[in-house]
XYZ file of N, CA and C in Angstrom:
654
model
N 17.836 -16.238 -18.497
C 17.646 -15.069 -18.076
C 17.085 -14.403 -20.021
N 15.657 -13.203 -20.076
C 16.399 -12.690 -22.140
C 17.865 -11.677 -21.874
N 18.374 -11.581 -22.882
C 19.247 -10.740 -23.153
C 19.246 -8.548 -23.119
N 17.763 -8.675 -23.817
C 17.190 -7.798 -23.550
C 16.618 -6.952 -21.990
N 16.099 -8.401 -20.907
C 15.448 -7.737 -19.543
C 16.745 -6.674 -19.281
N 18.180 -7.834 -19.213
C 19.422 -7.226 -19.300
C 19.535 -6.470 -19.154
N 19.410 -5.417 -20.231
C 20.377 -4.873 -21.296
C 20.038 -3.297 -20.085
N 18.590 -3.951 -20.165
C 17.370 -2.605 -19.702
C 17.986 -1.998 -18.471
N 18.376 -3.695 -17.068
C 18.518 -3.558 -15.293
C 19.587 -3.019 -15.374
N 20.662 -3.708 -16.803
C 22.036 -2.866 -17.107
C 22.282 -0.791 -16.333
N 21.495 -0.776 -17.968
C 21.609 0.474 -18.238
C 20.790 1.471 -17.174
N 19.098 0.469 -17.093
C 19.601 1.112 -15.067
C 20.283 1.437 -14.152
N 21.093 0.152 -14.199
C 21.474 0.284 -13.212
C 22.628 1.242 -12.949
N 23.275 1.194 -14.290
C 24.786 2.191 -13.965
C 24.317 3.694 -14.324
N 23.394 3.887 -15.461
C 23.561 5.509 -15.290
C 22.083 6.036 -14.067
N 21.624 5.295 -13.041
C 21.504 4.864 -11.781
C 22.184 5.774 -10.997
N 24.197 4.942 -11.250
C 24.944 5.346 -10.408
C 25.683 6.214 -10.838
N 26.142 6.433 -12.167
C 26.498 7.623 -12.443
C 25.674 8.374 -11.742
N 24.615 9.616 -11.655
C 23.586 9.673 -11.469
C 24.446 9.963 -9.462
N 24.095 8.564 -8.902
C 24.709 8.528 -7.148
C 25.566 9.728 -7.808
N 26.808 10.191 -8.196
C 27.525 9.810 -7.708
C 28.042 11.220 -8.344
N 27.214 12.830 -9.925
C 27.094 13.699 -10.265
C 25.479 14.538 -9.908
N 25.522 15.130 -8.818
C 23.991 15.624 -8.950
C 23.422 17.030 -10.012
N 25.132 16.554 -10.665
C 23.791 17.218 -11.492
C 23.584 16.774 -13.292
N 23.916 15.104 -13.500
C 23.065 14.499 -13.799
C 21.824 14.168 -13.570
N 21.705 13.902 -11.871
C 20.428 13.356 -11.782
C 19.345 14.414 -11.522
N 20.234 16.001 -11.362
C 19.375 17.327 -11.995
C 18.837 17.838 -13.212
N 19.499 16.909 -14.115
C 19.506 17.331 -15.710
C 18.602 16.814 -15.896
N 18.159 16.197 -15.613
C 17.102 14.293 -16.548
C 16.133 13.774 -15.218
N 15.550 14.335 -14.512
C 14.842 13.495 -13.259
C 13.471 14.368 -14.091
N 12.632 13.908 -13.649
C 11.269 14.013 -13.966
C 10.633 16.441 -13.603
N 10.527 17.369 -14.398
C 10.365 18.058 -13.112
C 9.333 18.928 -15.184
N 8.526 19.287 -14.065
C 7.175 19.654 -14.293
C 7.419 21.233 -14.852
N 8.316 21.657 -14.834
C 9.163 23.364 -14.720
C 9.346 23.383 -16.422
N 10.363 21.600 -16.520
C 11.507 21.726 -17.295
C 10.710 21.769 -18.637
N 9.943 20.368 -18.123
C 9.161 20.241 -19.567
C 8.302 20.948 -20.172
N 7.563 21.451 -19.165
C 6.129 22.207 -20.009
C 6.956 23.664 -21.010
N 7.624 24.211 -19.605
C 8.628 26.170 -20.124
C 9.914 25.744 -20.929
N 10.835 24.703 -20.526
C 11.903 24.533 -21.203
C 11.913 23.444 -22.470
N 10.482 22.877 -22.739
C 9.986 21.601 -23.327
C 11.355 20.915 -23.334
N 11.948 19.942 -22.487
C 13.138 18.912 -21.892
C 11.902 17.411 -22.356
N 11.199 17.523 -22.444
C 10.359 16.345 -22.687
C 11.779 15.199 -23.635
N 12.424 14.925 -23.147
C 13.743 13.964 -22.875
C 13.606 13.160 -21.276
N 13.423 13.802 -20.419
C 12.716 13.664 -19.221
C 11.695 12.494 -18.399
N 10.419 12.726 -19.833
C 9.373 11.540 -19.921
C 10.115 10.792 -19.872
N 11.323 10.762 -20.177
C 11.392 8.679 -20.027
C 13.213 8.402 -19.244
N 13.833 9.774 -19.096
C 15.185 9.822 -18.445
C 14.326 9.694 -17.158
N 13.799 9.598 -16.472
C 13.282 9.776 -15.170
C 13.668 8.150 -14.709
N 13.022 7.437 -16.283
C 12.726 5.936 -15.006
C 14.342 5.412 -15.075
N 15.635 5.754 -15.818
C 16.412 5.517 -15.489
C 16.784 6.131 -13.794
N 16.708 6.885 -13.338
C 17.396 7.391 -12.188
C 16.640 7.078 -11.476
N 16.989 7.245 -9.681
C 16.687 6.870 -8.749
C 17.162 7.617 -6.914
N 16.081 7.380 -5.835
C 17.023 8.172 -4.812
C 18.195 7.474 -4.707
N 17.817 6.577 -4.258
C 19.466 5.811 -3.604
C 19.042 3.949 -3.676
N 20.143 3.166 -2.530
C 20.368 2.009 -3.612
C 18.924 1.618 -3.520
N 18.058 1.363 -2.602
C 17.250 0.814 -1.626
C 16.151 0.454 -3.337
N 16.079 1.711 -3.300
C 14.680 2.506 -4.595
C 15.358 1.671 -5.886
N 16.541 1.276 -6.525
C 16.960 0.963 -7.197
C 17.254 -0.554 -7.255
N 16.635 -1.046 -6.511
C 17.777 -2.685 -6.545
C 15.668 -2.986 -6.654
N 14.983 -3.407 -5.315
C 13.243 -3.434 -5.305
C 12.937 -3.314 -6.977
N 13.188 -1.856 -7.765
C 12.577 -1.989 -8.995
C 12.976 -2.640 -9.633
N 14.672 -3.331 -9.733
C 15.078 -3.715 -10.801
C 14.730 -5.343 -10.613
N 14.873 -5.652 -9.063
C 14.044 -7.800 -8.367
C 12.962 -7.532 -9.162
N 12.213 -6.132 -8.753
C 10.355 -6.723 -9.575
C 10.991 -6.842 -10.541
N 11.206 -6.342 -11.900
C 11.374 -6.139 -13.285
C 11.848 -8.144 -13.189
N 12.854 -7.732 -12.470
C 14.041 -9.606 -13.089
C 12.943 -10.367 -12.858
N 12.013 -10.456 -12.173
C 11.039 -11.293 -11.853
C 9.726 -11.204 -12.659
N 9.666 -9.793 -13.226
C 8.051 -10.966 -13.485
C 8.584 -9.854 -15.297
N 9.560 -9.336 -15.418
C 10.128 -9.434 -16.822
C 9.897 -10.160 -17.884
N 9.762 -11.309 -17.574
C 10.404 -13.334 -18.112
C 8.991 -13.268 -19.150
N 7.786 -13.277 -17.627
C 6.650 -13.524 -18.422
C 5.938 -12.640 -19.686
N 6.222 -11.672 -19.692
C 6.095 -10.551 -21.208
C 7.135 -11.123 -22.163
N 7.534 -11.069 -22.151
C 8.302 -11.520 -23.267
C 8.153 -12.315 -23.437
N 7.585 -13.452 -22.708
C 7.971 -14.642 -23.232
C 5.983 -14.766 -24.012
N 5.385 -13.479 -23.249
C 3.932 -13.692 -24.297
C 3.466 -12.658 -24.912
N 4.402 -11.680 -25.025
C 4.255 -10.218 -26.157
C 6.330 -10.610 -26.774
N 7.065 -11.375 -26.116
C 8.479 -10.963 -27.011
C 8.887 -9.860 -26.609
N 10.199 -9.624 -27.435
C 11.158 -8.245 -27.202
C 10.930 -7.717 -26.854
N 9.716 -7.078 -28.551
C 9.866 -5.530 -28.802
C 8.621 -4.855 -27.766
N 7.471 -7.040 -26.765
C 6.415 -5.363 -26.292
C 6.809 -5.367 -25.704
N 8.315 -6.431 -24.515
C 8.550 -5.363 -23.343
C 9.054 -4.874 -23.795
N 9.656 -4.755 -24.258
C 10.069 -2.800 -24.015
C 9.104 -1.923 -24.858
N 8.109 -1.853 -25.765
C 6.718 -1.454 -25.955
C 5.762 -1.154 -24.347
N 5.921 -1.928 -23.632
C 4.908 -1.871 -22.565
C 6.513 -0.687 -22.115
N 7.446 -1.285 -21.647
C 8.250 -0.708 -19.197
C 8.338 0.838 -20.456
N 8.852 1.505 -21.698
C 9.004 2.690 -21.770
C 7.507 2.990 -22.773
N 6.679 1.881 -22.760
C 5.669 3.817 -22.416
C 4.505 3.590 -21.717
N 5.471 2.622 -20.366
C 4.558 2.773 -19.019
C 4.878 3.721 -18.366
N 6.023 4.005 -18.010
C 7.296 5.127 -18.165
C 6.475 6.610 -18.292
N 6.633 6.562 -19.685
C 5.901 7.454 -20.426
C 4.768 7.747 -20.393
N 4.026 7.286 -19.906
C 2.345 7.820 -19.754
C 2.105 8.315 -18.000
N 2.954 7.257 -17.912
C 3.225 7.734 -15.634
C 3.329 8.657 -15.708
N 4.139 9.331 -16.723
C 5.212 10.467 -16.562
C 4.129 12.047 -17.024
N 3.316 11.048 -18.150
C 2.038 12.447 -18.965
C 1.878 11.968 -18.075
N 0.837 10.896 -17.027
C -0.082 11.727 -15.493
C 0.059 12.120 -14.835
N 1.613 12.383 -14.556
C 1.474 12.954 -13.164
C 2.066 14.291 -13.780
N 2.664 14.644 -14.858
C 2.566 16.240 -15.725
C 1.188 15.958 -15.898
N 0.208 16.012 -16.175
C -1.232 15.835 -16.586
C -1.571 17.106 -14.829
N -1.707 15.704 -13.959
C -2.174 15.609 -13.100
C -2.036 17.441 -11.690
N -0.383 17.627 -12.025
C 0.744 18.188 -11.782
C 1.122 20.085 -12.126
N 0.598 19.277 -13.451
C 1.064 20.744 -14.659
C 1.046 22.454 -13.771
N 0.611 23.091 -12.551
C 0.700 24.447 -11.863
C 1.491 23.763 -11.041
N 1.774 22.900 -11.006
C 3.256 22.424 -9.748
C 4.352 23.179 -9.995
N 5.273 23.247 -11.349
C 6.576 23.620 -11.465
C 7.745 23.148 -11.326
N 7.291 22.633 -9.455
C 8.764 21.963 -8.394
C 8.335 20.967 -8.969
N 7.227 20.904 -9.459
C 6.969 19.602 -8.998
C 7.465 18.202 -9.746
N 8.815 17.530 -9.103
C 9.778 16.279 -9.563
C 9.783 14.871 -9.355
N 9.695 13.663 -10.104
C 9.981 12.344 -9.602
C 11.245 11.856 -10.790
N 11.563 10.592 -9.611
C 12.096 9.873 -10.599
C 12.303 8.472 -10.481
N 12.757 7.868 -10.970
C 12.608 6.256 -11.555
C 11.868 5.491 -11.862
N 11.626 3.876 -12.323
C 11.538 3.337 -13.316
C 10.375 2.563 -12.399
N 9.886 2.396 -11.244
C 8.104 2.526 -11.893
C 7.257 2.144 -12.152
N 7.067 3.510 -12.836
C 5.720 3.554 -13.493
C 6.017 2.208 -14.726
N 7.440 1.743 -15.048
C 7.255 1.206 -16.577
C 7.286 -0.248 -14.967
N 8.317 -0.029 -14.517
C 8.119 -1.895 -13.903
C 6.581 -2.353 -13.063
N 6.107 -1.003 -13.316
C 4.160 -0.970 -12.816
C 3.656 -1.449 -14.119
N 3.613 -1.413 -15.023
C 3.364 -1.581 -16.149
C 3.457 -3.530 -16.248
N 5.396 -4.003 -16.665
C 5.564 -4.999 -16.396
C 4.819 -5.809 -15.788
N 4.467 -5.345 -14.691
C 3.758 -6.031 -13.576
C 3.030 -6.481 -13.934
N 1.502 -5.167 -14.104
C 0.467 -5.705 -13.950
C 0.633 -5.926 -15.798
N 1.137 -5.654 -16.826
C 0.428 -6.751 -17.391
C 1.168 -8.723 -17.498
N 1.998 -8.155 -16.326
C 1.703 -10.572 -16.842
C 0.617 -10.509 -15.768
N 0.250 -9.399 -15.301
C -1.013 -9.750 -14.017
C -2.166 -9.881 -14.862
N -2.047 -9.732 -15.813
C -3.496 -8.909 -16.549
C -3.551 -10.564 -17.547
N -2.448 -10.697 -17.297
C -2.120 -12.846 -18.370
C -2.604 -13.306 -17.323
N -1.697 -13.823 -16.576
C -1.975 -14.541 -15.305
C -2.336 -14.215 -14.013
N -4.296 -13.526 -13.477
C -4.510 -13.252 -12.031
C -4.560 -13.925 -10.561
N -3.921 -15.327 -11.624
C -3.815 -16.023 -10.272
C -2.519 -16.109 -9.900
N -1.149 -15.357 -10.767
C -0.151 -15.856 -9.995
C 0.590 -15.021 -8.810
N 1.215 -15.143 -8.741
C 1.036 -15.603 -7.028
C 2.347 -14.604 -6.179
N 2.068 -13.339 -5.709
C 2.669 -12.149 -5.299
C 3.462 -12.406 -4.023
N 4.925 -12.332 -3.800
C 4.652 -12.368 -2.335
C 4.742 -10.664 -1.827
N 4.368 -10.906 -0.880
C 4.004 -9.222 -0.045
C 5.096 -8.752 0.748
N 6.430 -8.784 0.898
C 7.558 -8.020 2.158
C 7.277 -9.529 2.445
N 6.687 -9.725 3.829
C 7.408 -10.702 4.761
C 6.149 -11.850 4.428
N 4.628 -11.818 4.206
C 3.473 -12.481 4.193
C 4.295 -13.384 3.664
N 4.361 -15.417 4.212
C 4.771 -16.600 3.944
C 4.318 -16.361 2.848
N 2.952 -15.881 2.501
C 1.729 -16.329 1.629
C 1.715 -15.620 0.403
N 1.747 -16.427 -0.542
C 1.987 -15.692 -2.327
C 0.062 -15.135 -2.367
N 0.160 -13.918 -2.487
C -1.021 -13.478 -2.839
C -1.726 -12.912 -4.156
N -2.367 -13.790 -4.815
C -2.792 -14.011 -6.190
C -3.701 -12.299 -6.197
N -2.868 -12.961 -7.705
C -1.881 -11.493 -8.459
C -2.759 -10.321 -8.366
N -4.190 -11.076 -9.189
C -5.373 -9.627 -9.448
C -5.855 -9.333 -7.412
N -6.042 -9.985 -5.910
C -6.131 -9.564 -4.560
C -5.206 -8.163 -5.277
N -3.814 -8.240 -5.203
C -2.952 -7.748 -4.978
C -3.766 -6.277 -5.372
N -3.443 -6.306 -6.835
C -3.007 -5.596 -8.052
C -5.114 -5.101 -7.376
N -6.221 -4.534 -6.576
C -6.887 -4.296 -5.902
C -6.476 -3.312 -4.709
N -5.603 -4.746 -4.071
C -4.716 -3.664 -2.925
C -3.755 -2.452 -3.522
N -3.361 -2.781 -4.892
C -2.005 -1.459 -5.056
C -3.109 -0.520 -5.505
N -4.716 -0.555 -6.023
C -4.548 0.350 -6.730
C -5.172 1.143 -6.014
N -5.711 0.779 -4.918
C -6.745 1.029 -4.116
C -5.768 1.780 -2.742
N -5.161 1.332 -2.362
C -3.421 1.982 -2.385
C -3.296 3.124 -2.473
N -2.887 2.810 -3.784
C -1.894 4.322 -4.301
C -3.468 5.590 -4.901
N -4.525 4.737 -5.586
C -5.034 5.834 -5.328
C -5.402 6.663 -4.268
N -5.728 6.131 -2.801
C -6.556 7.095 -2.171
C -5.099 8.266 -1.468
N -3.669 7.753 -1.855
C -2.628 8.114 -1.232
C -2.754 9.613 -2.007
N -2.273 9.316 -3.504
C -3.006 10.226 -4.977
C -3.001 11.339 -4.358
N -5.266 11.080 -3.796
C -5.826 12.320 -3.689
C -5.487 12.600 -2.681
N -5.098 11.550 -1.909
C -4.319 12.234 -0.073
C -4.157 12.577 0.074
N -2.799 13.160 -0.538
C -1.255 13.453 0.055
C -0.804 13.854 1.111
N 0.453 13.444 1.849
C 0.149 13.465 3.469
C 1.970 13.650 2.841
N 2.592 14.667 3.847
C 3.427 15.073 4.166
C 5.111 14.157 4.241
N 5.442 13.669 3.767
C 6.536 13.155 3.825
C 6.984 12.001 3.045
N 5.843 11.177 2.046
C 5.188 10.893 0.928
C 6.073 11.521 -0.049
N 7.152 10.289 -0.614
C 7.457 10.528 -1.925
C 7.814 9.611 -2.427
N 7.362 9.225 -2.806
C 6.124 8.210 -3.390
C 5.488 8.826 -4.922
N 5.987 8.483 -6.076
C 5.676 8.668 -6.734
C 3.973 8.378 -7.480
N 2.982 8.276 -7.011
C 1.950 7.900 -7.295
C 0.992 7.664 -8.612
N 1.528 8.745 -8.503
C 0.126 9.610 -9.718
C 0.740 8.276 -11.228
N 2.189 7.818 -11.286
C 3.460 7.471 -11.876
C 2.818 5.985 -11.486
N 2.844 5.255 -10.753
C 3.154 4.188 -9.977
C 1.751 3.701 -11.431
N 0.559 4.531 -11.033
C -0.848 3.965 -12.432
C -1.207 4.150 -13.109
N -0.566 5.008 -13.531
C -0.457 5.253 -15.101
C 0.293 4.210 -15.902
N 1.753 4.272 -15.290
C 1.626 2.280 -15.852
C 1.356 1.571 -16.022
N 1.138 1.607 -14.677
C -0.175 -0.086 -14.770
C -1.691 -0.047 -15.150
N -1.800 1.328 -15.433
C -3.013 1.157 -16.677
C -2.424 1.365 -18.004
N -1.296 1.395 -18.344
C -1.017 0.810 -19.777
C -0.252 -0.195 -19.692
N 0.177 -1.304 -18.547
C 0.517 -2.214 -18.947
C -0.976 -3.278 -18.655
N -2.135 -2.633 -18.123
C -3.280 -3.478 -18.582
C -3.706 -3.275 -20.173
N -4.013 -1.782 -19.962
C -4.701 -2.235 -21.754
C -3.710 -2.754 -22.812
N -2.285 -2.171 -22.426
C -1.974 -2.892 -23.714
C -1.824 -4.181 -23.548
N -2.060 -5.505 -22.282
C -2.484 -7.137 -22.913
C -3.904 -6.928 -22.824
N -4.829 -6.196 -22.442
C -6.141 -6.115 -23.070
C -6.756 -6.777 -24.665
N -5.242 -5.461 -25.513
C -5.127 -5.038 -26.976
C -5.445 -5.964 -28.325
N -3.576 -6.526 -27.072
C -2.957 -8.060 -27.567
C -3.669 -9.081 -27.881
N -4.016 -9.737 -26.193
C -4.609 -10.019 -25.540
C -6.579 -10.407 -25.576
N -6.443 -10.381 -26.671
C -8.438 -9.973 -26.494
C -9.081 -11.351 -25.673
N -8.546 -12.717 -25.988
C -9.570 -13.382 -26.092
C -8.476 -13.610 -24.176
N -7.688 -13.581 -23.973
C -7.482 -14.404 -22.637
C -8.002 -13.389 -21.951
N -8.045 -11.841 -22.472
C -9.071 -10.278 -21.694
C -9.577 -11.362 -21.201
N -11.051 -11.068 -21.912
C -11.760 -12.084 -21.469
C -12.418 -12.774 -21.066
N -11.412 -13.493 -20.973
C -11.004 -15.304 -20.095
C -10.763 -14.642 -18.781
N -9.843 -13.929 -18.430
C -10.438 -13.566 -17.123
C -10.964 -11.575 -16.472
N -12.245 -12.111 -17.594
C -12.336 -11.171 -17.056
C -13.147 -9.644 -16.208
N -13.271 -11.134 -15.335
C -14.255 -10.758 -14.119
C -12.997 -10.200 -13.255
N -11.395 -10.916 -13.555
C -10.409 -10.300 -12.304
C -10.367 -9.229 -13.060
N -9.718 -8.719 -14.422
C -10.104 -6.879 -15.046
C -10.613 -6.402 -14.501
N -12.189 -6.852 -14.044
C -12.769 -5.975 -14.288
C -13.025 -5.606 -12.320
N -12.963 -6.737 -11.574
C -12.153 -6.667 -9.948
C -11.274 -5.963 -9.499
N -9.978 -5.110 -10.530
C -8.683 -5.029 -9.946
C -8.905 -2.901 -10.667
N -10.232 -3.302 -12.084
C -10.211 -1.420 -12.480
C -11.088 -1.062 -11.572
N -12.041 -1.788 -10.433
C -12.993 -0.735 -9.371
C -11.480 0.741 -9.251
N -10.895 0.201 -8.760
C -10.118 1.947 -8.016
C -10.152 2.752 -8.668
N -9.136 1.848 -10.247
C -9.089 3.306 -11.423
C -10.654 3.900 -11.693
N -11.875 3.050 -12.141
C -12.382 3.315 -13.289
C -13.422 4.844 -11.343
N -12.387 4.603 -10.149
C -12.551 5.599 -8.704
C -12.079 6.747 -9.409
N -10.729 7.095 -9.911
C -9.737 7.543 -9.837
C -10.361 8.039 -10.870
N -10.692 7.518 -12.266
C -10.957 8.877 -12.995
C -11.866 9.335 -12.250
N -13.291 9.264 -12.331
C -14.109 10.023 -12.301
C -13.423 11.182 -10.960
N -12.643 10.989 -10.211
C -12.219 12.629 -9.023
C -11.816 12.735 -10.089
N -10.565 12.580 -10.893
C -10.142 13.328 -11.547
C -10.467 13.909 -12.942
N -11.023 12.945 -13.656
C -11.433 13.347 -14.577
C -12.321 14.277 -14.435
N -13.837 14.446 -13.636
C -14.978 14.294 -13.560
C -15.235 15.812 -13.051
N -14.471 15.285 -11.638
C -14.852 15.626 -10.346
C -13.497 17.026 -10.317
N -12.914 16.945 -10.843
C -10.819 17.751 -11.682
C -10.771 17.764 -9.706
N -10.471 16.817 -9.632
C -10.297 16.887 -8.516
C -8.363 16.414 -7.624
N -7.270 16.764 -7.307
C -6.537 16.467 -7.865
C -5.671 16.628 -6.205
N -4.515 15.661 -6.156
C -4.635 15.620 -4.729
C -3.280 16.672 -4.190
């Protein structure tokens, strides 16, 4: 296991634990539209990635990072891993800031944007990467998982439901960063996997049309 990856997981777990015990830390560093726009607290674009709602939220994110992080480290090195992870957290939160800029109350926490970036960088490099989904005993090819993931996230973002506390915008922004990073730094492999990447991108293209052309925000 890579040392840098372990440091990121340990730091996230430690800071999340501190925030579990101290609500003031949680409130000071979570993603919040009003605090970022009105008080210029830009640190929240990054610090929110170190906070989680509960132990299950933290465990799910860190386990995903643990399993897929090594693929990114192997292909892009430690610096590449850090660039994907933190770039995905930031872009995911910036996308959320853009979408909910008129909703000053909107808040979010979690490393899911960064984890999504790592996951989809891995899938971009290995489209048929087997991914186990919940309790299904047969692995799903990565690009199929990508289509399902993007389709669900886009639909849920554009059609929000009461009680849905998932930050779909952050997930999508992070995953998008991971895909673009992989394509930009490994263009030859991206060309080889163009069909798979194109299939995965269809829900993202639909989302872009709805958000940036039709100006629809859930």
